[in-house]
Amino acid sequence: MTRYLLRGGAPLGAERTDLLLIDGRIAALGADAAREAGAEARVVDAEGLVVLPGLVDLHTHLREPGKEEAETITSGTRAAALGGFTAVHAMANTSPVADTAGVVEQVWRIGREAGWADVFPVGAVTVGLEGTRLAELGAMANSEARVRVFSDDGHCVWDPVLMRRALEYVKAFDGVVAQHAQEPRLTEGAQMNEGVVSAELGLTGWPAVAEESIIARDVLLADHVGSRVHICHLSTAGSVEIVRWAKSRGIAVTAEVTPHHLLLTEELARSYDPVYKVNPPLRTEEDVLALRAALADGTIDIVATDHAPHPREDKDCEWQQAAFGMTGLETALPVIIDTMVDPGLMTFADVARVLSTKPAEIGRVTDHGRPLAVGEPANLTLIDPAARRDVVPAEHATLSDNSPFAGRTLPGRVVATFLRGRPTVLDGQAMTPTAANGATTK
Ligand SMILES: [Zn+2]
């Protein structure tokens, strides 16, 4: 039997209380917790810490199988645990592509054995992400991995007929299609946001309309079909307006924003440092402010990291040749505190909603993103909101070091993460998986 007594933490940043975790569940709260703890309970001093439900990422690239030098399922989920996550959705653009029951089950199983965080594989929408034939969505949904989120992320499901059929298909098992909204013809050779800066730098621009036109089409398709659609990494003020309009019409659309699109702008491209090259590109200050407002008012439902690790050789080169993408699992929470909580746009209850409850809901994950109440699964993260830390990629658990926040000082530190009542992180340190959760070693 494992027992942990968390003393004096503040659930959702509200009043301080004690939490007792027994055998993977929250067994008691408040005065009952201390009384029922017993002598064998391990005590964690949570004085001054905020207790949140374990974070859930709907958009992570773990790179395994196929690109294990950039990240493995084990290294990526260890990074996730250190970032406060208890569950991650692993994107399908691996090699081989996660487009069959066999591949998604393999990813799911390796995640389970590693034991750092629950891994929910995302299934590809089309075979090989090629955009020509629907993948075996039903077989992935019925597999052991129980896939509910489908995405060709990295590629847009451009063909409207295929998109319509995918939306129709996933209805049968309450799945969702997560669209990477990028009109391919409008973004051929595109390197950064289209505007004054791209013109000055002589880099091919990526117009906002390339994102917005696909979102507009897809919310109309979702409405027509009566299905759920999720929009990955919204990056423009115009995209926000379209999602707002769709929601006002009762269309079942949800949307995510990344931490980097809430903090960084296209101005960073002036450095020609490829660490700032990302898809969709960093946009303008006006876009950043619109995204923050939309996250605060619920137009944008969730924050997702789009953690995209790359080996050095894919980033240490000319801007034009460099890969798109940034790491993000270990900096997501600090960036959200910096951009949303500290300026007074959101409370920690809102943070729990956008980084845990809602992403779990969209992914139809039942054991994460739950209320901090007796009987609920003990998937938790404890953070010190008063701490400030320098971002040093070499200290991160991810195998890649392409963090755009390197050199910044950000607020908030993850002190502990509990997965089913056992710590994956304690005192800010990753625990060994076997000690952490009793999973079989690998
Ligand atoms: Zn994407």
XYZ file of C-alpha atoms and ligand atoms in Angstrom:
443
model
C 0.000 0.000 0.000
C 1.370 3.431 -0.885
C 0.328 6.427 1.106
C 1.348 10.028 0.645
C 0.165 12.892 2.808
C 0.535 16.236 1.015
C 0.541 18.900 3.710
C -0.673 22.454 3.272
C -0.867 22.739 -0.510
C -3.401 25.000 -2.193
C -5.679 23.073 -4.603
C -6.159 25.248 -7.700
C -4.498 28.084 -5.801
C -7.437 28.370 -3.382
C -7.390 27.596 0.372
C -4.622 25.454 1.796
C -5.483 21.942 2.839
C -4.043 18.444 3.253
C -4.499 15.656 0.710
C -4.116 11.971 1.457
C -3.282 9.664 -1.445
C -3.826 5.942 -0.945
C -3.303 3.310 -3.637
C -3.651 5.645 -6.561
C -6.627 7.665 -5.413
C -7.332 10.771 -3.384
C -8.529 9.155 -0.156
C -9.181 12.178 2.047
C -8.982 15.964 2.173
C -8.555 18.502 4.962
C -8.609 17.387 8.618
C -9.590 13.846 7.590
C -6.393 13.495 5.588
C -4.045 13.926 8.539
C -6.259 11.794 10.769
C -6.473 8.885 8.327
C -2.870 9.054 7.133
C -1.448 6.702 9.739
C 2.188 6.334 10.680
C 3.338 4.759 7.398
C 2.240 7.649 5.166
C 5.099 9.548 3.573
C 4.684 13.256 4.217
C 5.303 15.812 1.478
C 5.578 19.413 2.600
C 3.358 21.278 0.127
C 3.332 24.579 2.067
C 3.283 27.428 -0.467
C 2.619 25.095 -3.388
C -0.338 25.060 -5.757
C -1.913 21.653 -6.374
C -3.269 21.039 -9.876
C -4.683 17.968 -11.568
C -1.851 16.343 -13.545
C -1.337 18.199 -16.814
C -2.500 16.623 -20.078
C -0.859 17.456 -23.400
C -2.965 16.889 -26.503
C -0.046 17.518 -28.863
C 3.408 16.005 -28.239
C 5.970 14.629 -30.678
C 7.812 11.735 -29.023
C 9.704 10.739 -32.230
C 9.708 7.014 -31.453
C 9.632 4.900 -33.580
C 12.081 6.216 -36.127
C 13.918 9.240 -34.755
C 15.173 8.092 -31.377
C 18.210 10.405 -31.510
C 15.783 13.338 -31.118
C 13.527 11.760 -28.483
C 12.275 8.409 -27.256
C 8.972 7.615 -25.627
C 10.881 7.189 -22.359
C 12.906 10.419 -22.554
C 9.909 12.415 -23.755
C 7.583 11.194 -21.032
C 10.280 11.795 -18.422
C 10.471 15.364 -19.695
C 6.675 15.475 -19.517
C 6.664 14.366 -15.869
C 9.243 17.036 -15.014
C 6.962 19.560 -16.714
C 4.027 18.473 -14.533
C 2.286 16.250 -17.104
C 0.693 12.916 -16.248
C -0.610 12.228 -19.763
C 0.527 13.069 -23.278
C -0.917 12.452 -26.712
C 1.824 11.272 -29.050
C 1.508 12.599 -32.592
C 1.414 10.151 -35.489
C 4.249 11.521 -37.682
C 6.761 8.876 -36.654
C 8.549 6.369 -38.872
C 6.689 4.141 -39.460
C 3.688 6.449 -39.260
C 1.148 5.605 -36.540
C -1.547 4.672 -39.052
C -2.299 1.085 -37.983
C -3.452 -0.677 -34.831
C -0.020 -2.318 -34.609
C 1.955 0.920 -34.398
C -0.395 2.695 -31.984
C -0.409 -0.354 -29.693
C 3.384 -0.419 -29.724
C 3.604 3.268 -28.744
C 0.948 2.818 -26.072
C 2.724 -0.225 -24.603
C 6.188 1.360 -24.490
C 4.688 4.379 -22.742
C 2.984 2.153 -20.226
C 6.191 0.240 -19.479
C 8.269 3.410 -19.144
C 5.854 4.591 -16.467
C 6.553 8.338 -16.521
C 3.204 9.457 -17.939
C 0.274 7.843 -19.705
C 0.821 7.900 -23.465
C -2.210 8.184 -25.706
C -1.215 7.636 -29.326
C -2.780 9.900 -31.940
C -3.713 7.975 -35.077
C -2.944 9.266 -38.553
C -5.979 10.369 -40.580
C -4.512 9.198 -43.888
C -2.208 6.309 -44.777
C 1.418 7.416 -44.378
C 0.215 11.020 -43.820
C 0.059 11.183 -47.595
C -3.392 12.714 -47.778
C -4.767 10.293 -50.340
C -6.465 7.392 -48.490
C -8.092 7.196 -45.064
C -6.074 5.159 -42.548
C -7.696 2.345 -40.538
C -9.351 4.700 -38.064
C -11.749 2.074 -36.705
C -9.012 -0.487 -36.126
C -6.945 2.079 -34.188
C -10.014 3.102 -32.167
C -10.754 -0.528 -31.287
C -7.119 -1.398 -30.510
C -5.664 -1.684 -27.031
C -4.560 1.949 -27.390
C -8.226 3.048 -27.825
C -7.321 5.953 -30.094
C -9.781 8.848 -30.046
C -7.695 11.658 -31.557
C -6.710 11.471 -35.225
C -4.348 13.870 -36.940
C -1.979 14.144 -39.888
C -0.176 16.850 -37.883
C 2.790 18.213 -39.763
C 0.556 17.950 -42.800
C -2.863 19.428 -43.430
C -5.707 17.114 -44.424
C -6.157 19.282 -47.446
C -8.619 17.244 -49.554
C -12.097 18.363 -48.447
C -13.622 15.005 -49.408
C -11.145 13.097 -47.241
C -11.655 15.556 -44.381
C -15.409 15.118 -44.644
C -15.110 11.323 -44.633
C -12.738 11.374 -41.641
C -15.183 13.569 -39.710
C -18.016 11.178 -40.569
C -15.995 8.104 -39.633
C -14.838 9.237 -36.158
C -18.414 9.973 -35.067
C -19.003 6.236 -34.621
C -16.609 6.074 -31.666
C -16.819 9.675 -30.447
C -13.399 10.504 -31.879
C -12.096 13.835 -33.058
C -10.037 14.970 -36.031
C -7.260 17.386 -35.025
C -6.420 19.509 -38.036
C -3.048 21.061 -38.798
C -4.528 24.033 -40.656
C -2.130 24.937 -43.436
C -3.244 25.472 -47.017
C -0.348 23.798 -48.851
C -0.402 25.859 -52.052
C -0.425 29.144 -50.138
C 2.591 28.073 -48.073
C 4.884 26.531 -50.671
C 8.459 27.240 -49.596
C 7.221 29.421 -46.723
C 9.771 30.138 -43.995
C 8.171 32.619 -41.593
C 5.109 34.809 -41.089
C 4.239 36.865 -44.169
C 4.531 40.553 -43.460
C 6.907 43.460 -43.106
C 9.606 41.391 -41.398
C 9.604 38.596 -44.024
C 9.866 41.229 -46.734
C 12.803 42.890 -44.978
C 14.601 39.587 -44.380
C 13.903 38.239 -47.853
C 12.331 35.033 -46.488
C 9.259 33.525 -48.176
C 6.165 34.520 -46.217
C 3.482 32.314 -44.694
C 0.227 34.224 -44.924
C -2.315 34.147 -42.098
C -4.983 33.294 -44.672
C -3.312 29.918 -45.298
C -4.317 28.919 -41.753
C -7.597 30.783 -41.598
C -9.034 29.458 -44.873
C -8.626 25.834 -43.736
C -10.160 26.562 -40.325
C -13.122 28.288 -41.980
C -13.642 25.316 -44.288
C -13.303 22.746 -41.520
C -15.709 24.330 -39.054
C -18.272 24.396 -41.880
C -17.536 20.744 -42.701
C -17.837 19.756 -39.021
C -21.172 21.566 -38.870
C -22.373 19.866 -42.041
C -21.354 16.407 -40.816
C -22.347 16.982 -37.163
C -18.937 15.898 -35.929
C -16.250 17.244 -33.609
C -13.225 19.007 -35.057
C -10.180 20.227 -33.146
C -7.830 22.885 -34.518
C -4.158 22.476 -33.665
C -1.900 25.414 -32.755
C -3.978 28.493 -33.615
C -1.567 31.298 -34.429
C -3.452 34.274 -35.860
C -6.017 36.827 -34.685
C -8.139 35.904 -37.717
C -8.213 32.238 -36.692
C -9.535 33.311 -33.300
C -12.348 35.251 -34.974
C -13.385 32.230 -37.071
C -13.410 29.881 -34.051
C -15.386 32.465 -32.070
C -17.944 32.709 -34.867
C -18.192 28.911 -35.174
C -18.738 28.477 -31.442
C -21.429 31.170 -31.462
C -23.220 29.033 -34.074
C -23.005 25.949 -31.846
C -20.450 24.163 -34.038
C -18.491 21.475 -32.137
C -15.049 23.007 -32.617
C -12.256 23.138 -30.056
C -8.910 24.863 -30.447
C -5.449 24.877 -28.954
C -2.636 27.404 -28.667
C 1.015 26.659 -27.916
C 3.030 28.370 -25.182
C 5.433 29.776 -27.784
C 2.653 31.470 -29.748
C 1.529 33.135 -26.501
C 4.952 34.657 -25.816
C 7.139 35.003 -28.911
C 6.772 37.075 -32.093
C 8.140 37.072 -35.631
C 10.649 39.771 -34.605
C 12.873 36.924 -33.341
C 13.405 35.778 -36.939
C 15.637 38.828 -37.377
C 18.318 36.859 -35.539
C 18.184 34.184 -38.269
C 18.495 31.702 -35.396
C 16.592 28.564 -36.514
C 15.550 27.849 -32.920
C 12.757 30.331 -33.709
C 11.645 28.499 -36.846
C 8.358 26.757 -36.215
C 5.188 25.604 -37.947
C 2.914 27.541 -37.821
C 5.344 30.456 -37.666
C 5.675 32.996 -34.879
C 3.331 35.850 -35.743
C 2.903 39.503 -34.743
C 2.411 41.175 -31.364
C -1.221 41.797 -32.333
C -1.718 38.054 -32.917
C -0.080 37.194 -29.575
C -2.425 39.548 -27.717
C -5.477 38.153 -29.542
C -4.429 34.580 -28.652
C -4.001 35.481 -24.971
C -7.414 37.149 -24.864
C -9.008 34.170 -26.608
C -7.462 31.692 -24.175
C -8.654 33.791 -21.257
C -12.240 34.044 -22.537
C -12.493 30.363 -23.545
C -12.595 30.843 -27.334
C -9.365 28.865 -27.356
C -10.039 25.804 -25.200
C -6.610 24.518 -24.316
C -2.848 24.949 -24.289
C -0.916 22.177 -26.061
C 2.858 22.111 -26.227
C 3.541 20.902 -29.797
C 6.806 19.684 -28.202
C 8.923 19.051 -31.322
C 12.432 17.872 -30.474
C 15.069 17.885 -33.217
C 18.660 16.632 -33.252
C 21.276 19.366 -33.445
C 22.162 18.824 -37.088
C 18.575 19.628 -38.080
C 18.677 22.986 -36.288
C 22.324 24.086 -36.424
C 22.196 25.196 -40.039
C 20.932 27.996 -42.261
C 17.376 29.141 -41.512
C 16.103 27.902 -44.891
C 17.420 24.359 -44.337
C 16.512 24.048 -40.657
C 13.669 21.865 -39.393
C 10.475 23.434 -38.027
C 9.763 22.968 -34.325
C 10.572 23.719 -30.700
C 10.738 21.712 -27.487
C 8.134 22.644 -24.899
C 7.166 20.031 -22.312
C 9.436 21.361 -19.570
C 8.625 25.043 -20.105
C 4.874 25.009 -20.831
C 3.641 25.702 -17.325
C 6.178 28.499 -16.620
C 5.254 30.211 -19.909
C 1.538 30.046 -19.056
C 2.204 31.511 -15.604
C 4.312 34.234 -17.226
C 1.884 35.153 -20.019
C -1.500 34.470 -18.413
C -1.415 34.152 -14.603
C 1.098 36.820 -13.615
C -0.564 39.500 -15.819
C -3.937 38.626 -14.202
C -5.572 37.124 -17.305
C -6.102 33.707 -15.687
C -6.227 32.036 -12.271
C -4.739 28.647 -11.381
C -8.255 27.205 -11.690
C -8.153 28.396 -15.309
C -4.708 26.832 -15.735
C -6.159 23.511 -14.554
C -8.931 23.889 -17.119
C -6.744 24.689 -20.148
C -3.854 22.345 -19.308
C -5.710 19.404 -17.777
C -9.505 19.205 -17.659
C -10.291 20.323 -21.207
C -7.500 18.489 -23.018
C -8.554 15.286 -21.227
C -12.132 15.943 -22.265
C -11.261 16.567 -25.923
C -9.119 13.399 -26.017
C -11.844 11.416 -24.176
C -9.329 10.449 -21.497
C -11.226 9.439 -18.392
C -8.619 9.150 -15.621
C -6.905 12.511 -16.046
C -8.109 16.067 -15.724
C -10.415 15.088 -12.888
C -11.485 17.263 -9.943
C -9.308 17.282 -6.816
C -11.872 15.345 -4.802
C -12.092 12.211 -2.688
C -12.229 9.039 -4.772
C -10.638 10.605 -7.863
C -7.428 9.231 -9.405
C -4.342 10.734 -7.742
C -2.856 12.279 -10.885
C -1.498 15.563 -9.579
C 1.147 18.182 -10.001
C 2.516 20.463 -7.285
C 4.031 23.734 -8.351
C 5.850 26.553 -6.640
C 4.438 29.685 -8.276
C 6.892 31.975 -6.488
C 10.024 30.308 -7.836
C 11.844 31.798 -10.818
C 14.181 29.731 -12.942
C 16.562 30.271 -15.816
C 15.787 28.119 -18.838
C 18.874 25.989 -19.516
C 18.177 23.401 -22.234
C 21.202 21.309 -21.213
C 19.449 20.676 -17.886
C 16.269 19.425 -19.573
C 15.339 15.750 -19.781
C 14.376 15.956 -23.438
C 17.155 14.605 -25.673
C 16.994 17.733 -27.840
C 17.965 21.282 -26.972
C 15.892 23.375 -29.392
C 14.148 25.467 -26.741
C 13.225 28.981 -27.875
C 13.106 30.055 -24.214
C 16.791 29.365 -23.537
C 18.346 32.220 -21.597
C 15.026 33.535 -20.292
C 13.999 33.525 -16.656
C 10.482 32.172 -16.167
C 8.220 31.929 -13.120
C 7.005 28.689 -11.537
C 8.659 25.391 -10.821
C 7.202 21.877 -10.828
C 8.070 20.424 -7.416
C 6.243 17.112 -7.650
C 4.156 15.075 -10.075
C 2.058 12.108 -8.990
C 0.881 9.433 -11.413
C -1.751 7.173 -9.838
C -0.631 8.136 -6.364
C 3.118 7.589 -6.839
C 5.622 10.349 -7.505
C 7.275 10.508 -10.915
C 8.872 13.761 -9.734
C 9.667 14.718 -6.149
C 11.615 17.755 -4.891
C 11.913 18.751 -8.544
C 13.829 15.558 -9.349
C 12.698 12.725 -11.609
C 12.216 9.492 -9.657
C 13.307 6.219 -11.217
C 10.327 4.659 -12.958
C 10.415 1.390 -11.041
C 10.503 3.171 -7.719
C 7.987 5.661 -9.004
C 5.174 3.451 -10.126
C 6.094 -0.187 -9.804
C 6.065 -0.711 -13.569
C 8.149 -3.550 -14.911
C 11.631 -2.492 -15.899
C 12.631 -2.353 -19.540
Zn 1.205 20.878 -36.496
